[in-house]
């Protein structure tokens, strides 16, 4: 009998945190019948071999660094669960969190996608949901994220309050995203033009376009060790974000894409 839940984890040179994530999923394991699929994007640090040493883990090797969206799609297509959990390799799952997330889905048959509350390794909250990307919404979200990363007391208090309440946002973070399998396939899975970043916003938009609904729940908390990384991102990561941002505007706001291209050239000089 197929498992109810398929947990798909993409890894690229994240051996240490990947093992930490997998161990958190197994000690103790969720009571929900599940499978765990790790998709390795040609890591050079032994991630795939290390994951294979753990019991009950299926490891798929992409053969190259195909990106976050394409790797997730490989894992999804190889999975069997009626529900899919996309989980970053830099997460730690507290005991009972997966079962609790599935229980939220059961309580909300109107929900198609569910995202939990995310905190970093020190328990500081992450803003892991928001409105559809537009220039104004992106500016607002970025301003909050930067202030949160800087530890601005008013922003921290505001986001703490926001993330203690359920919301029906336009998107939730792909760091931990639970979705009904049927809806994921109806949306065409993740758009592989997004190598890294904005793929979760686009995926949720595709699901909402088919009358799906996105729910943020404060009832479940997951540790996301990389939750603040973009504030101190490397140049390569910054460029990857810019490429995905342009791809997103070309898809969803084509009239604004040329202006964004000019703006990014001027800003990134």
Tab-separated table of C-alpha atoms in Angstrom:
chain	number	residue	atom	x	y	z
A	1	UNK	CA	0.000	0.000	0.000
A	2	UNK	CA	1.462	3.395	-0.954
A	3	UNK	CA	2.398	5.735	1.899
A	4	UNK	CA	0.098	8.659	2.542
A	5	UNK	CA	2.917	11.209	2.600
A	6	UNK	CA	5.994	11.658	0.428
A	7	UNK	CA	8.728	13.878	1.868
A	8	UNK	CA	10.994	15.267	-0.867
A	9	UNK	CA	14.322	16.848	0.109
A	10	UNK	CA	16.711	18.441	-2.388
A	11	UNK	CA	20.380	18.524	-1.470
A	12	UNK	CA	23.352	20.277	-3.036
A	13	UNK	CA	26.556	20.127	-0.992
A	14	UNK	CA	24.633	20.232	2.288
A	15	UNK	CA	25.864	16.951	3.811
A	16	UNK	CA	26.036	18.078	7.450
A	17	UNK	CA	22.646	19.778	7.605
A	18	UNK	CA	21.048	17.127	5.389
A	19	UNK	CA	22.011	14.401	7.867
A	20	UNK	CA	20.720	16.563	10.709
A	21	UNK	CA	17.418	16.989	8.858
A	22	UNK	CA	17.078	13.277	8.103
A	23	UNK	CA	17.902	12.294	11.661
A	24	UNK	CA	15.243	14.705	12.949
A	25	UNK	CA	12.738	12.945	10.679
A	26	UNK	CA	13.645	9.559	12.113
A	27	UNK	CA	14.057	10.246	15.828
A	28	UNK	CA	11.181	9.841	16.263
A	29	UNK	CA	9.647	9.123	12.863
A	30	UNK	CA	6.187	10.497	11.998
A	31	UNK	CA	3.344	8.081	12.665
A	32	UNK	CA	1.807	9.076	9.306
A	33	UNK	CA	2.752	6.441	6.721
A	34	UNK	CA	5.468	8.124	4.707
A	35	UNK	CA	8.467	7.826	2.437
A	36	UNK	CA	11.545	10.056	2.356
A	37	UNK	CA	13.141	10.852	-0.997
A	38	UNK	CA	16.423	12.759	-1.200
A	39	UNK	CA	17.289	14.219	-4.600
A	40	UNK	CA	20.982	15.039	-4.848
A	41	UNK	CA	22.092	17.675	-7.349
A	42	UNK	CA	25.551	16.193	-7.998
A	43	UNK	CA	26.973	17.181	-4.623
A	44	UNK	CA	30.745	16.960	-4.228
A	45	UNK	CA	30.627	16.485	-0.447
A	46	UNK	CA	29.322	12.931	-0.231
A	47	UNK	CA	25.739	13.956	0.535
A	48	UNK	CA	24.177	11.146	-1.499
A	49	UNK	CA	26.404	8.418	-0.039
A	50	UNK	CA	25.835	9.666	3.498
A	51	UNK	CA	22.040	9.725	3.052
A	52	UNK	CA	22.123	6.151	1.756
A	53	UNK	CA	23.638	5.018	5.038
A	54	UNK	CA	20.424	5.882	6.873
A	55	UNK	CA	17.592	3.351	6.831
A	56	UNK	CA	14.405	4.013	4.892
A	57	UNK	CA	15.823	6.780	2.695
A	58	UNK	CA	15.485	6.705	-1.097
A	59	UNK	CA	18.258	8.654	-2.819
A	60	UNK	CA	17.916	9.869	-6.394
A	61	UNK	CA	20.921	11.382	-8.148
A	62	UNK	CA	20.067	14.138	-10.626
A	63	UNK	CA	23.448	13.755	-12.338
A	64	UNK	CA	24.034	17.510	-12.383
A	65	UNK	CA	23.024	20.592	-10.454
A	66	UNK	CA	19.640	20.907	-12.139
A	67	UNK	CA	18.294	23.452	-9.668
A	68	UNK	CA	15.719	23.383	-6.896
A	69	UNK	CA	12.565	23.174	-9.008
A	70	UNK	CA	13.774	20.458	-11.381
A	71	UNK	CA	15.181	18.369	-8.520
A	72	UNK	CA	11.937	18.598	-6.572
A	73	UNK	CA	10.057	17.509	-9.682
A	74	UNK	CA	12.312	14.457	-10.007
A	75	UNK	CA	11.478	13.496	-6.442
A	76	UNK	CA	7.771	14.170	-6.835
A	77	UNK	CA	7.513	12.050	-9.975
A	78	UNK	CA	9.244	9.174	-8.186
A	79	UNK	CA	6.965	9.464	-5.147
A	80	UNK	CA	3.706	7.720	-4.296
A	81	UNK	CA	2.065	9.730	-1.526
A	82	UNK	CA	-1.344	11.383	-1.759
A	83	UNK	CA	0.285	14.369	-0.054
A	84	UNK	CA	3.700	15.829	-0.819
A	85	UNK	CA	5.953	17.641	1.631
A	86	UNK	CA	8.697	19.735	0.054
A	87	UNK	CA	11.326	20.152	2.751
A	88	UNK	CA	14.638	21.994	2.624
A	89	UNK	CA	17.743	20.088	3.625
A	90	UNK	CA	18.582	22.878	6.098
A	91	UNK	CA	15.533	22.253	8.271
A	92	UNK	CA	15.142	20.434	11.575
A	93	UNK	CA	11.769	18.827	12.224
A	94	UNK	CA	10.661	18.684	15.876
A	95	UNK	CA	9.004	15.522	17.135
A	96	UNK	CA	5.373	15.359	16.070
A	97	UNK	CA	5.576	18.288	13.640
A	98	UNK	CA	4.930	16.267	10.469
A	99	UNK	CA	1.903	14.518	11.976
A	100	UNK	CA	0.610	17.870	13.217
A	101	UNK	CA	0.991	19.418	9.754
A	102	UNK	CA	-0.942	16.554	8.166
A	103	UNK	CA	-3.608	16.967	10.858
A	104	UNK	CA	-4.002	20.638	9.904
A	105	UNK	CA	-4.575	19.560	6.305
A	106	UNK	CA	-7.224	17.100	7.483
A	107	UNK	CA	-8.979	19.841	9.466
A	108	UNK	CA	-9.006	22.130	6.435
A	109	UNK	CA	-10.279	20.259	3.374
A	110	UNK	CA	-10.575	23.646	1.670
A	111	UNK	CA	-6.775	24.078	1.848
A	112	UNK	CA	-4.559	22.865	-0.974
A	113	UNK	CA	-1.182	24.040	0.319
A	114	UNK	CA	-0.092	24.464	3.938
A	115	UNK	CA	3.033	26.077	5.345
A	116	UNK	CA	4.102	26.069	9.009
A	117	UNK	CA	5.731	28.696	11.184
A	118	UNK	CA	9.479	28.821	10.535
A	119	UNK	CA	12.149	29.861	13.019
A	120	UNK	CA	15.934	29.864	12.800
A	121	UNK	CA	18.303	27.864	14.959
A	122	UNK	CA	18.002	30.402	17.771
A	123	UNK	CA	14.216	30.439	17.684
A	124	UNK	CA	13.911	33.765	15.852
A	125	UNK	CA	10.879	33.886	13.604
A	126	UNK	CA	11.006	34.013	9.804
A	127	UNK	CA	8.400	35.734	7.628
A	128	UNK	CA	7.528	32.698	5.533
A	129	UNK	CA	4.391	33.802	3.685
A	130	UNK	CA	3.147	36.800	1.784
A	131	UNK	CA	1.270	38.369	-1.073
A	132	UNK	CA	1.835	37.675	-4.757
A	133	UNK	CA	5.048	39.266	-5.984
A	134	UNK	CA	4.565	42.707	-7.490
A	135	UNK	CA	7.020	45.624	-7.286
A	136	UNK	CA	5.157	47.115	-4.305
A	137	UNK	CA	4.636	43.825	-2.476
A	138	UNK	CA	8.240	42.811	-3.100
A	139	UNK	CA	9.459	46.116	-1.664
A	140	UNK	CA	7.229	45.722	1.398
A	141	UNK	CA	8.300	42.124	1.999
A	142	UNK	CA	11.974	42.938	1.511
A	143	UNK	CA	11.780	45.840	3.924
A	144	UNK	CA	10.296	43.619	6.627
A	145	UNK	CA	12.802	40.810	6.001
A	146	UNK	CA	15.774	43.187	6.191
A	147	UNK	CA	14.507	44.795	9.389
A	148	UNK	CA	13.834	41.360	10.863
A	149	UNK	CA	17.367	40.199	10.011
A	150	UNK	CA	18.744	43.350	11.644
A	151	UNK	CA	16.792	42.578	14.816
A	152	UNK	CA	14.659	45.716	14.740
A	153	UNK	CA	12.502	45.329	17.892
A	154	UNK	CA	9.299	46.730	16.354
A	155	UNK	CA	9.599	44.488	13.300
A	156	UNK	CA	10.413	41.422	15.386
A	157	UNK	CA	7.328	42.070	17.525
A	158	UNK	CA	5.197	42.635	14.434
A	159	UNK	CA	6.290	39.435	12.710
A	160	UNK	CA	5.978	37.459	15.944
A	161	UNK	CA	2.355	38.619	16.184
A	162	UNK	CA	1.688	37.933	12.491
A	163	UNK	CA	3.028	34.394	12.705
A	164	UNK	CA	0.979	33.494	15.759
A	165	UNK	CA	-2.219	33.713	13.718
A	166	UNK	CA	-3.440	31.606	10.769
A	167	UNK	CA	-3.481	33.359	7.392
A	168	UNK	CA	-4.686	32.627	3.881
A	169	UNK	CA	-1.782	34.239	1.970
A	170	UNK	CA	-0.885	34.033	-1.691
A	171	UNK	CA	2.168	31.860	-0.982
A	172	UNK	CA	4.080	30.059	1.733
A	173	UNK	CA	7.772	29.246	1.799
A	174	UNK	CA	9.044	26.237	-0.118
A	175	UNK	CA	11.363	25.482	2.805
A	176	UNK	CA	8.478	23.419	4.192
A	177	UNK	CA	5.428	23.190	1.968
A	178	UNK	CA	2.717	20.530	2.191
A	179	UNK	CA	0.562	20.133	-0.917
A	180	UNK	CA	-2.060	17.709	-2.155
A	181	UNK	CA	-0.594	15.530	-4.884
A	182	UNK	CA	-3.475	15.933	-7.301
A	183	UNK	CA	-3.244	19.718	-7.109
A	184	UNK	CA	0.544	19.691	-7.572
A	185	UNK	CA	0.267	17.691	-10.787
A	186	UNK	CA	-2.673	19.761	-12.029
A	187	UNK	CA	-0.464	22.843	-11.628
A	188	UNK	CA	2.273	21.206	-13.694
A	189	UNK	CA	4.601	20.788	-10.694
A	190	UNK	CA	7.290	23.414	-10.116
A	191	UNK	CA	8.265	25.594	-13.061
A	192	UNK	CA	11.814	24.582	-13.922
A	193	UNK	CA	12.756	27.959	-15.342
A	194	UNK	CA	13.234	28.963	-11.680
A	195	UNK	CA	16.615	27.505	-10.765
A	196	UNK	CA	16.489	28.863	-7.223
A	197	UNK	CA	14.175	31.426	-5.528
A	198	UNK	CA	10.563	32.506	-6.312
A	199	UNK	CA	9.630	28.968	-7.374
A	200	UNK	CA	7.433	28.631	-4.286
A	201	UNK	CA	5.548	31.852	-5.068
A	202	UNK	CA	5.032	30.745	-8.659
A	203	UNK	CA	3.962	27.223	-7.601
A	204	UNK	CA	1.369	28.632	-5.201
A	205	UNK	CA	0.165	31.038	-7.911
A	206	UNK	CA	-0.358	28.121	-10.312
A	207	UNK	CA	-2.336	26.263	-7.660
A	208	UNK	CA	-4.437	29.315	-6.801
A	209	UNK	CA	-5.154	29.814	-10.514
A	210	UNK	CA	-6.900	26.428	-10.357
A	211	UNK	CA	-8.979	27.518	-7.340
A	212	UNK	CA	-6.623	26.047	-4.740
A	213	UNK	CA	-6.099	27.820	-1.435
A	214	UNK	CA	-2.925	28.421	0.550
A	215	UNK	CA	-2.921	28.283	4.358
A	216	UNK	CA	-0.257	29.420	6.807
A	217	UNK	CA	-0.608	27.683	10.152
A	218	UNK	CA	1.027	28.765	13.421
A	219	UNK	CA	0.113	25.397	14.978
A	220	UNK	CA	3.262	23.735	13.606
A	221	UNK	CA	6.812	25.051	13.923
A	222	UNK	CA	9.842	23.957	11.896
A	223	UNK	CA	13.451	25.076	12.361
A	224	UNK	CA	14.903	26.562	9.169
A	225	UNK	CA	18.624	27.051	9.632
A	226	UNK	CA	18.986	29.009	6.393
A	227	UNK	CA	15.949	31.193	6.985
A	228	UNK	CA	17.947	34.420	7.200
A	229	UNK	CA	20.601	33.555	4.652
A	230	UNK	CA	19.436	35.869	1.857
A	231	UNK	CA	20.230	38.933	3.971
A	232	UNK	CA	23.908	37.898	3.909
A	233	UNK	CA	23.863	36.040	0.596
A	234	UNK	CA	26.933	35.499	-1.556
A	235	UNK	CA	27.262	37.181	-4.932
A	236	UNK	CA	26.431	33.906	-6.705
A	237	UNK	CA	23.266	33.532	-4.659
A	238	UNK	CA	22.352	37.146	-5.334
A	239	UNK	CA	22.723	36.588	-9.083
A	240	UNK	CA	20.600	33.430	-8.878
A	241	UNK	CA	17.890	35.438	-7.141
A	242	UNK	CA	18.053	38.148	-9.810
A	243	UNK	CA	17.695	35.574	-12.602
A	244	UNK	CA	14.661	34.025	-10.947
A	245	UNK	CA	13.178	37.447	-10.241
A	246	UNK	CA	13.466	38.383	-13.918
A	247	UNK	CA	11.977	35.053	-14.977
A	248	UNK	CA	9.100	35.611	-12.570
A	249	UNK	CA	8.326	39.076	-13.954
A	250	UNK	CA	8.599	37.834	-17.526
A	251	UNK	CA	6.002	35.167	-16.702
A	252	UNK	CA	3.617	37.088	-14.444
A	253	UNK	CA	4.255	40.798	-15.216
A	254	UNK	CA	5.718	40.847	-18.750
A	255	UNK	CA	5.136	44.576	-19.241
A	256	UNK	CA	7.329	45.301	-16.202
A	257	UNK	CA	10.160	42.907	-17.048
A	258	UNK	CA	12.126	45.367	-19.272
A	259	UNK	CA	11.991	48.001	-16.509
A	260	UNK	CA	13.204	45.473	-13.951
A	261	UNK	CA	16.058	44.506	-16.249
A	262	UNK	CA	17.176	48.152	-16.478
A	263	UNK	CA	16.764	48.662	-12.722
A	264	UNK	CA	18.849	45.612	-11.811
A	265	UNK	CA	21.631	46.627	-14.202
A	266	UNK	CA	21.833	50.054	-12.593
A	267	UNK	CA	21.557	48.746	-9.026
A	268	UNK	CA	24.076	45.925	-9.410
A	269	UNK	CA	26.823	47.989	-11.028
